[in-house]
Short mmCIF file of C-alpha atoms in Angstrom, two decimals:
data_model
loop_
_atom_site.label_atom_id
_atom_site.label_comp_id
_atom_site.label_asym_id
_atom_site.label_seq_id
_atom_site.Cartn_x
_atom_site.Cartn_y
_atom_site.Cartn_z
CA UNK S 1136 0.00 0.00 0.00
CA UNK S 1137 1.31 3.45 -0.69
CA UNK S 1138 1.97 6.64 1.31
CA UNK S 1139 -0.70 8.52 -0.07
CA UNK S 1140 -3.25 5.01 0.42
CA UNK S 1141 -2.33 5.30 3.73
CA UNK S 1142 -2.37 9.06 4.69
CA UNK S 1143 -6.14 9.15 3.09
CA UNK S 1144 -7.22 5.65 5.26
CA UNK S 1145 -5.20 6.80 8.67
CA UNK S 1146 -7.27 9.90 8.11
CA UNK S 1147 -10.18 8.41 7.55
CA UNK S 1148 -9.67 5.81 10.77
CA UNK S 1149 -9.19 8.80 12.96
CA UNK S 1150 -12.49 10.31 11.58
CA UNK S 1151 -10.90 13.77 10.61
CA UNK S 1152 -11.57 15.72 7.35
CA UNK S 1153 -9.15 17.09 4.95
CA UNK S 1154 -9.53 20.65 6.57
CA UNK S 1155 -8.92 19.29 10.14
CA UNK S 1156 -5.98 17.29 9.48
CA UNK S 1157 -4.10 20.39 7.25
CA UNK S 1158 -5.07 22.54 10.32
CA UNK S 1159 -3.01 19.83 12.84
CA UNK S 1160 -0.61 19.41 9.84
CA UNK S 1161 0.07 23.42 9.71
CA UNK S 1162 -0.81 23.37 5.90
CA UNK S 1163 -3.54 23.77 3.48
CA UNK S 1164 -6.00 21.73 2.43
CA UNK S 1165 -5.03 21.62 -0.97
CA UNK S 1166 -1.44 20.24 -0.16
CA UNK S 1167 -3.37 17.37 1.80
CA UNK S 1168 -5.20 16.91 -0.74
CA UNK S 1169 -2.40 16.05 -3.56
CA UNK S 1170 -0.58 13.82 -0.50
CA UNK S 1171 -3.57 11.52 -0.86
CA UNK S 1172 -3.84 11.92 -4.67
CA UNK S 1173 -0.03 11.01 -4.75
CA UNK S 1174 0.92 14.10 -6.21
CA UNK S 1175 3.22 15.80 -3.92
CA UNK S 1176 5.38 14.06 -0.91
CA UNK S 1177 5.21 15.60 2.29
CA UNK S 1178 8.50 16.93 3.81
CA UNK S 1179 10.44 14.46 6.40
CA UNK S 1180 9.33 16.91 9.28
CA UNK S 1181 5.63 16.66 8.45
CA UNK S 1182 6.31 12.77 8.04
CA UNK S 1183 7.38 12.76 11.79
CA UNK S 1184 4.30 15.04 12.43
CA UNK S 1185 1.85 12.71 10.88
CA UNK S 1186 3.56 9.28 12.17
CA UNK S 1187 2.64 11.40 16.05
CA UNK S 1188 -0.86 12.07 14.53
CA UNK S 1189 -1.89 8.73 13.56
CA UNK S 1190 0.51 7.03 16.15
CA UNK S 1191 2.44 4.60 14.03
CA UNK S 1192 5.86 5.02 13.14
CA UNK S 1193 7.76 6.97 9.99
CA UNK S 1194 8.54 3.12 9.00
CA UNK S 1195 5.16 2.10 8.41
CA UNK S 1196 4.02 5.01 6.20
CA UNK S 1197 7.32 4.85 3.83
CA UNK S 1198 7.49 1.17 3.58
CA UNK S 1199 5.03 0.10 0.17
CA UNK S 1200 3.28 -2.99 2.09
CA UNK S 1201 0.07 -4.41 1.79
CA UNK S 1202 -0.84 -3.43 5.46
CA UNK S 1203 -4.61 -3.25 6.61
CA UNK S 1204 -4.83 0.47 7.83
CA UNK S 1205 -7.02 0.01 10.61
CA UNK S 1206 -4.12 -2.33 12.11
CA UNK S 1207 -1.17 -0.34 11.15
CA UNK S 1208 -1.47 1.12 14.55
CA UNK S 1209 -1.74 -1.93 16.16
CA UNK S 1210 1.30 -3.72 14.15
CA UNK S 1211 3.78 -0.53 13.94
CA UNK S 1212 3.47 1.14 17.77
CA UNK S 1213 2.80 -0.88 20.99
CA UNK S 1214 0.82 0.85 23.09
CA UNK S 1215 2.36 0.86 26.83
CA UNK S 1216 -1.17 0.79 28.65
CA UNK S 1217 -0.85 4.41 28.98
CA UNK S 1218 -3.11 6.82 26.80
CA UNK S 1219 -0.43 9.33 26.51
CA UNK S 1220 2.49 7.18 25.31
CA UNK S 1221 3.52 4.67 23.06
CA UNK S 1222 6.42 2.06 21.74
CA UNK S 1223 7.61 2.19 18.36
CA UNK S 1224 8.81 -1.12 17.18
CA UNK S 1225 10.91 -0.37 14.69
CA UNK S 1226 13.22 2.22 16.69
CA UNK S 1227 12.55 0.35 20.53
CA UNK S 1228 11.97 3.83 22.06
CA UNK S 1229 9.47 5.05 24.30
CA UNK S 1230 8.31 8.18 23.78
CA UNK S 1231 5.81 9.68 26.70
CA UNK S 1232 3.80 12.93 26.49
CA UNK S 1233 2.83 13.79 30.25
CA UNK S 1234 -1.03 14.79 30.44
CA UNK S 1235 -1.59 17.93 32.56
CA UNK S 1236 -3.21 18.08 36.04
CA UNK S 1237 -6.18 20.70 36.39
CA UNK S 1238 -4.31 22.54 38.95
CA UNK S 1239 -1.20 23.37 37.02
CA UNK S 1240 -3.69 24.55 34.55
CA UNK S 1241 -5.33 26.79 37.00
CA UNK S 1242 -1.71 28.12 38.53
CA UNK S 1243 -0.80 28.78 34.28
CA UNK S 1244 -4.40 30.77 34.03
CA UNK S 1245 -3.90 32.70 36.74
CA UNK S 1246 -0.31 33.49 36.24
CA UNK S 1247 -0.93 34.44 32.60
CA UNK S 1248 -3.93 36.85 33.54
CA UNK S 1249 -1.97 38.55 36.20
CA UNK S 1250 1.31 39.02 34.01
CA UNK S 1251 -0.76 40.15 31.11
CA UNK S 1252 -2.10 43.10 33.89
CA UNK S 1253 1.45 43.82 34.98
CA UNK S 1254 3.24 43.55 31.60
CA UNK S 1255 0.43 45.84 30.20
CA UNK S 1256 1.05 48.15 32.86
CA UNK S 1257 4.51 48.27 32.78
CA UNK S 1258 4.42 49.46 28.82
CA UNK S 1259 1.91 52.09 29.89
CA UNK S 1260 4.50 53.32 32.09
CA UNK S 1261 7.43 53.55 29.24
CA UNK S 1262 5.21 54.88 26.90
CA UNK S 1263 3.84 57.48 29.57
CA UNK S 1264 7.36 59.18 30.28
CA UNK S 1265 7.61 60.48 27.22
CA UNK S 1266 4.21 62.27 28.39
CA UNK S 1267 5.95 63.40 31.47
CA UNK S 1268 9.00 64.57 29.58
CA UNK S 1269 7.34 66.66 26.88
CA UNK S 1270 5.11 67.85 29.87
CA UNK S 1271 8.43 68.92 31.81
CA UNK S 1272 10.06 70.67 28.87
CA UNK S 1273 7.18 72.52 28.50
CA UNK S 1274 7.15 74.01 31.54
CA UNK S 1275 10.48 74.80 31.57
CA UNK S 1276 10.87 76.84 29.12
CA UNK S 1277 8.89 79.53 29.51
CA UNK S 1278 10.75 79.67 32.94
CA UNK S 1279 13.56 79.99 31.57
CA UNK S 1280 15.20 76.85 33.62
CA UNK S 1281 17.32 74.44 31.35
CA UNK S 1282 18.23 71.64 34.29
CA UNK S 1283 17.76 68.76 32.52
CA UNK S 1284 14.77 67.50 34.84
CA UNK S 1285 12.94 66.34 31.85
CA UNK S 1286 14.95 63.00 31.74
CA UNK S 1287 14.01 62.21 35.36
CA UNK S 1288 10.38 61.40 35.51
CA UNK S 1289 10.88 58.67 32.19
CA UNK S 1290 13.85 57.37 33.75
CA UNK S 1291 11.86 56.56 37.06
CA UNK S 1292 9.21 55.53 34.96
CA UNK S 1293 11.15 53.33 33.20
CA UNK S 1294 12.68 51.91 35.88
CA UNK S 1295 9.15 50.30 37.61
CA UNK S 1296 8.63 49.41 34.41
CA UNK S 1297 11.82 47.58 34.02
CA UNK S 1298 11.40 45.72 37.65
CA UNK S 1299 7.55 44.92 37.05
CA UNK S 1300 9.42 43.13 33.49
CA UNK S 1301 12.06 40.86 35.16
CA UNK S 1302 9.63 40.27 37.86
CA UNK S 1303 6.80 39.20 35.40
CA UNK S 1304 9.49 36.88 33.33
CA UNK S 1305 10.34 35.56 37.01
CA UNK S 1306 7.09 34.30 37.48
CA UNK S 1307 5.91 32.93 34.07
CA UNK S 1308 9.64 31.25 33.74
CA UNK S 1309 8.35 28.03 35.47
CA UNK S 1310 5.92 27.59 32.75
CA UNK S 1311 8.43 27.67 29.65
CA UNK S 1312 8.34 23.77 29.43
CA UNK S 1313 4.04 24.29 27.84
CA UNK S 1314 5.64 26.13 25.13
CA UNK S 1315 8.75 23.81 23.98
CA UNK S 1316 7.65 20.77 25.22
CA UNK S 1317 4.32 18.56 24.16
CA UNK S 1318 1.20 17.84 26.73
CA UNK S 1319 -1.41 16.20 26.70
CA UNK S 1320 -4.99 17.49 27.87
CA UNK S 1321 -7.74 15.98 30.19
CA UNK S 1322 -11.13 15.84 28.07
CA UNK S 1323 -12.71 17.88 29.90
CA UNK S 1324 -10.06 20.56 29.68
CA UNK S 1325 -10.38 20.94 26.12
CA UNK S 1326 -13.71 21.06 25.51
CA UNK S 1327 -14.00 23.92 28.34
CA UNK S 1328 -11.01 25.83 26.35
CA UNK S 1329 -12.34 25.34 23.38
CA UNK S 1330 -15.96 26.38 24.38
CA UNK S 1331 -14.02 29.64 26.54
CA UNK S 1332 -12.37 30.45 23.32
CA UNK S 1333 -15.00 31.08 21.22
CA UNK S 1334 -16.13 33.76 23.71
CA UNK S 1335 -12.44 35.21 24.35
CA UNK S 1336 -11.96 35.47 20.24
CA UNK S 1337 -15.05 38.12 19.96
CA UNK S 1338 -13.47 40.16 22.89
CA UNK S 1339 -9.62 39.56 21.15
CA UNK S 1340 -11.02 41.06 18.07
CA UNK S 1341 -12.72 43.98 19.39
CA UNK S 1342 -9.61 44.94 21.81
CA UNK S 1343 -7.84 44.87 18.86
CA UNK S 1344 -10.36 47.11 16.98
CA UNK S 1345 -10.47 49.53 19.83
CA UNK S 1346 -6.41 49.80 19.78
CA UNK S 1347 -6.51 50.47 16.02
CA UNK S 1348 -9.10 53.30 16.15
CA UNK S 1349 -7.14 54.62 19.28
CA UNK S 1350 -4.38 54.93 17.54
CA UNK S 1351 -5.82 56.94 14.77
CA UNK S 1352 -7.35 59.21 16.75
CA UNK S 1353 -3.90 59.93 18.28
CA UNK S 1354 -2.47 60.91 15.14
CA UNK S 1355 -5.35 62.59 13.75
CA UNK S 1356 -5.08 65.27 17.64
CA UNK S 1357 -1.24 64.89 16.68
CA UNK S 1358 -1.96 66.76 13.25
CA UNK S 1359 -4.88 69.45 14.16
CA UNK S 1360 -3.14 70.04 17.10
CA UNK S 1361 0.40 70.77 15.05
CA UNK S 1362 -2.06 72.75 12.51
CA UNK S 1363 -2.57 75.43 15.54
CA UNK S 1364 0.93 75.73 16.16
CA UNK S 1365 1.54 77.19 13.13
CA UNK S 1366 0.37 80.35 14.21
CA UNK S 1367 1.28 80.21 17.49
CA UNK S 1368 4.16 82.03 19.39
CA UNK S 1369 7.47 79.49 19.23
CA UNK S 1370 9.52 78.65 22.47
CA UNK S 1371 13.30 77.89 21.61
CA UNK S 1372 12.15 76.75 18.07
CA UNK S 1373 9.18 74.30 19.06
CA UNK S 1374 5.83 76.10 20.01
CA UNK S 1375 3.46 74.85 23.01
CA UNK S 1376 0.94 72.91 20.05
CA UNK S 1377 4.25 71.08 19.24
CA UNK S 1378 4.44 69.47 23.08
CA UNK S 1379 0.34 69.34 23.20
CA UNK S 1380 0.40 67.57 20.04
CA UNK S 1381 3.21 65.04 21.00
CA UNK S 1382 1.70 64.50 24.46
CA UNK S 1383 -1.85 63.69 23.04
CA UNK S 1384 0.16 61.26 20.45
CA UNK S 1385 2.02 59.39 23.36
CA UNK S 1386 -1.15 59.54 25.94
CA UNK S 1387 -3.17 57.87 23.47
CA UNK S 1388 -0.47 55.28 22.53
CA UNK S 1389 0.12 54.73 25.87
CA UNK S 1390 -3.36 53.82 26.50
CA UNK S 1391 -3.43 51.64 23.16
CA UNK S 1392 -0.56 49.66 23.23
CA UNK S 1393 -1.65 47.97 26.38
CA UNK S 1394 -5.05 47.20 25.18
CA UNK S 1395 -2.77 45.25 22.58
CA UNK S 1396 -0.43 43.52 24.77
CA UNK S 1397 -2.98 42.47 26.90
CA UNK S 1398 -5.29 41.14 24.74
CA UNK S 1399 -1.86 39.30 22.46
CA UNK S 1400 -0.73 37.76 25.96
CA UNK S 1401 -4.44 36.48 26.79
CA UNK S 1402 -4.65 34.81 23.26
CA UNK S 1403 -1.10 33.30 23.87
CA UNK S 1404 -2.44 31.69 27.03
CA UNK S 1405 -5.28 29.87 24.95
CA UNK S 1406 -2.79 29.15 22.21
CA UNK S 1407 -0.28 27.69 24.41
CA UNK S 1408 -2.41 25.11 26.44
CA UNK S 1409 -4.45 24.54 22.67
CA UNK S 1410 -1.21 23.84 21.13
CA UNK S 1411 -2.23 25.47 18.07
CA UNK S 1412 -0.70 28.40 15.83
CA UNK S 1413 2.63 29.28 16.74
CA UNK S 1414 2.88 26.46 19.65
CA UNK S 1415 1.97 23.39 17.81
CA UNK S 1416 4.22 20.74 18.10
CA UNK S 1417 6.80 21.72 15.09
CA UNK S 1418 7.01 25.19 16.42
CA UNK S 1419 7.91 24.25 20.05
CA UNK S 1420 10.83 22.06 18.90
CA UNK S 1421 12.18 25.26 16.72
CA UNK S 1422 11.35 27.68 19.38
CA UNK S 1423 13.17 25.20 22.37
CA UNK S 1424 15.91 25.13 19.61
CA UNK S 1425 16.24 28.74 18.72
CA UNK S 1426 15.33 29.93 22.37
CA UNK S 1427 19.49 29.73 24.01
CA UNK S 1428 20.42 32.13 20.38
CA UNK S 1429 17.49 34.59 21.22
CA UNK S 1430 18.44 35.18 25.17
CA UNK S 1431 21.79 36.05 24.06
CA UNK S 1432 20.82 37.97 21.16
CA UNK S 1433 18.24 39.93 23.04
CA UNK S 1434 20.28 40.49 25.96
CA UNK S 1435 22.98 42.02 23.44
CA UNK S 1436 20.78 43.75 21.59
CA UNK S 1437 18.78 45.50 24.18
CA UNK S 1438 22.28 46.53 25.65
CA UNK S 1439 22.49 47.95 22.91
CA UNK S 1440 20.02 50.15 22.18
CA UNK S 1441 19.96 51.29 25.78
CA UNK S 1442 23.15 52.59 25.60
CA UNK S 1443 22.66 53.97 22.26
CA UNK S 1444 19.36 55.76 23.97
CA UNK S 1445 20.56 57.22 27.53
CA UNK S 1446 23.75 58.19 25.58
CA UNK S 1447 22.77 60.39 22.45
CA UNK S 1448 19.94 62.24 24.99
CA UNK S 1449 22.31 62.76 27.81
CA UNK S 1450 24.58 64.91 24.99
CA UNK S 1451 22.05 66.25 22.88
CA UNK S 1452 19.04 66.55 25.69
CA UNK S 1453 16.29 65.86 23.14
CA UNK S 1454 14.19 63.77 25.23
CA UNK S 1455 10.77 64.81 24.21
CA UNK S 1456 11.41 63.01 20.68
CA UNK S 1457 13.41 60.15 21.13
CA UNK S 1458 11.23 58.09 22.79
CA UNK S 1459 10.34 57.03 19.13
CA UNK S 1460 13.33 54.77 19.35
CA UNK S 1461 11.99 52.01 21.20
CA UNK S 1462 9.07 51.10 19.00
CA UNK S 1463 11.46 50.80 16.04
CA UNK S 1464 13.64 49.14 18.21
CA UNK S 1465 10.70 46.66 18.94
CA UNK S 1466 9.92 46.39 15.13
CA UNK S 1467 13.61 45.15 14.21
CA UNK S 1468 13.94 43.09 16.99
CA UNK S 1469 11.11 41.26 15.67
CA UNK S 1470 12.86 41.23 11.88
CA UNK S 1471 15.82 39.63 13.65
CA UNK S 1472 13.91 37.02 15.31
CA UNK S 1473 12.27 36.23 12.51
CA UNK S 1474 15.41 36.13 9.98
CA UNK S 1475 17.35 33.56 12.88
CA UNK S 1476 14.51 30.73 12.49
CA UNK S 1477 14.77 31.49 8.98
CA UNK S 1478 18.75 31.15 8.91
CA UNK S 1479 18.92 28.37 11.37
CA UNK S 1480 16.04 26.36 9.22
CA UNK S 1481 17.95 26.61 5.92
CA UNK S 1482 20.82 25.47 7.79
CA UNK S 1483 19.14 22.31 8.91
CA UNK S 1484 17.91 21.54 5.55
CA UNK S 1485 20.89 22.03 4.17
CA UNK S 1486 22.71 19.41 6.65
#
């Protein structure tokens, strides 16, 4: 019998459609579709994928045997009396996927809820001393005072924000094994998550909605307000629309960005104990692979552009604008990440 004979009959025996088995597969329905027909072969890491799916080994579905499907189960893996593990003959390994307990899934819930408050708090916070700096500067001026006290109230700012960060990645750090490492989940578990989702997506979407629109608004005060100061009187070269303008811009961020985070890190938590989009079971081997390169790079990196930040305002004293550095910063970091996994994965293939 042939691979794609028995990818269309394993299917079949485990009762899922085309579209249900691409979505566990990570690919479309089409490419399912010609593996049955026999016109494409999938790659050797879906291979392992599926052989996990329909519980037999990689043996079984490349060998061209006249094998009964519905006992290709039964004759490739020996089941160990356990519901989350299995032998596979051919290799004499045991592979075991631990099922979790309710509680831990009540300590993850909470913890995630609780570090999506703090963590969305904490990026108010950065966000919100380049308020207090513009706000400073503003008041300075006219005064006539040039002591640099702009810089203090975003560097305290920053500096809760900091501790409520490492204390946040303190507390979730116990729970890095549910995203690099395969569970299993009670029943009952996944029928609640799955029913809790459904509800949580309608809220995920209009948080996100809500961000969008706030951030238009900010930009749209940004511009009218910048269209007054263009008759107004100037104060050393920037007039007081200029520092309304950029404080409307940054209060309104500030209040959008969290409305983002929190609603991303709430939509991880379902992701992560769903094991679907970016923690199914391919993407937690690459990210347990590619997670010892990103703490290095990130520590580096963030270094960095610290350095780069506290040192080019501490000569120049342009606070009230610079804060735009971190959100770039944030948008490269994420090009970088994204451009390792793709390095490191043409790597592998290559070897």
């Amino acid at each position: 019998m042939r691979l794609a004979e028995k990818i269309f009959n394993e299917r079949k025996r485990l009762g899922l459609s085309q579209e249900q088995f691409a979505e566990q597969m990570e690919v479309s329905r089409q490419a399912v579709s010609k593996w049955e027909s026999g016109q494409s072969m999938p790659d050797l890491d879906k291979l392992v994928l599926m052989s996990r799916i329909f519980e037999v080994s990689t043996d079984y579905l490349l060998k061209e045997e006249d094998v009964d499907s519905s006992k290709g189960a039964a004759k490739e893996a020996e089941y160990t009396g356990h519901s989350d593990s299995f032998k596979d003959i051919s290799s004499g390994q045991v592979e075991t996927v631990r099922e979790l307990k309710e509680e831990e899934i009540k300590e993850y819930r909470s913890a995630c809820f609780k570090a999506s408050k703090r963590i969305s708090f904490g990026v108010f916070l950065c966000i919100f001393g380049g308020v207090l700096v513009n706000a400073v500067e503003m008041y300075e001026h006219p005064k006539g005072i040039d002591t640099g006290l702009s810089a203090v109230p975003m560097l305290i700012c920053i500096a809760v924000a900091v501790g409520i960060f490492v204390f946040s990645e303190m507390e979730m750090k116990k729970y890095v094994y549910l995203k690099i490492q395969p569970f299993l989940l009670p029943e009952e578990e996944k029928s609640r998550l799955a029913e809790e989702y459904k509800g949580f997506y309608k809220t995920f979407v209009s948080r996100v909605i809500m961000g969008v629109i706030l951030c238009i608004f900010g930009v749209i005060i940004y511009i009218v307000c910048n269209a007054f100061g263009e008759v107004s009187m100037k104060i050393n070269s920037m007039t007081i629309w200029d520092y309304i303008s950029t404080m409307g811009l940054l209060l309104i961020i500030a209040i959008a960005v969290p409305i983002f985070v929190s609603a991303g890190m709430r939509k991880e938590y379902y992701d992560v104990l769903m094991q679907k989009n970016g923690f199914s079971e391919i993407r937690k081997k690459e990210r347990s692979e590619n997670m010892d390169v990103m703490t290095v790079v990130a520590g580096i990196y963030w270094c960095i552009i610290t350095a780069v930040f506290l040192g080019y305002n501490f000569t120049t004293g342009n606070w009230g604008k610079s804060w735009i550095v971190w959100p770039v910063a944030g948008c490269v970091f994420s090009a970088i990440s994204i451009g390792i996994t793709y390095f490191k994965s043409n790597m592998k293939d290559r070897l």
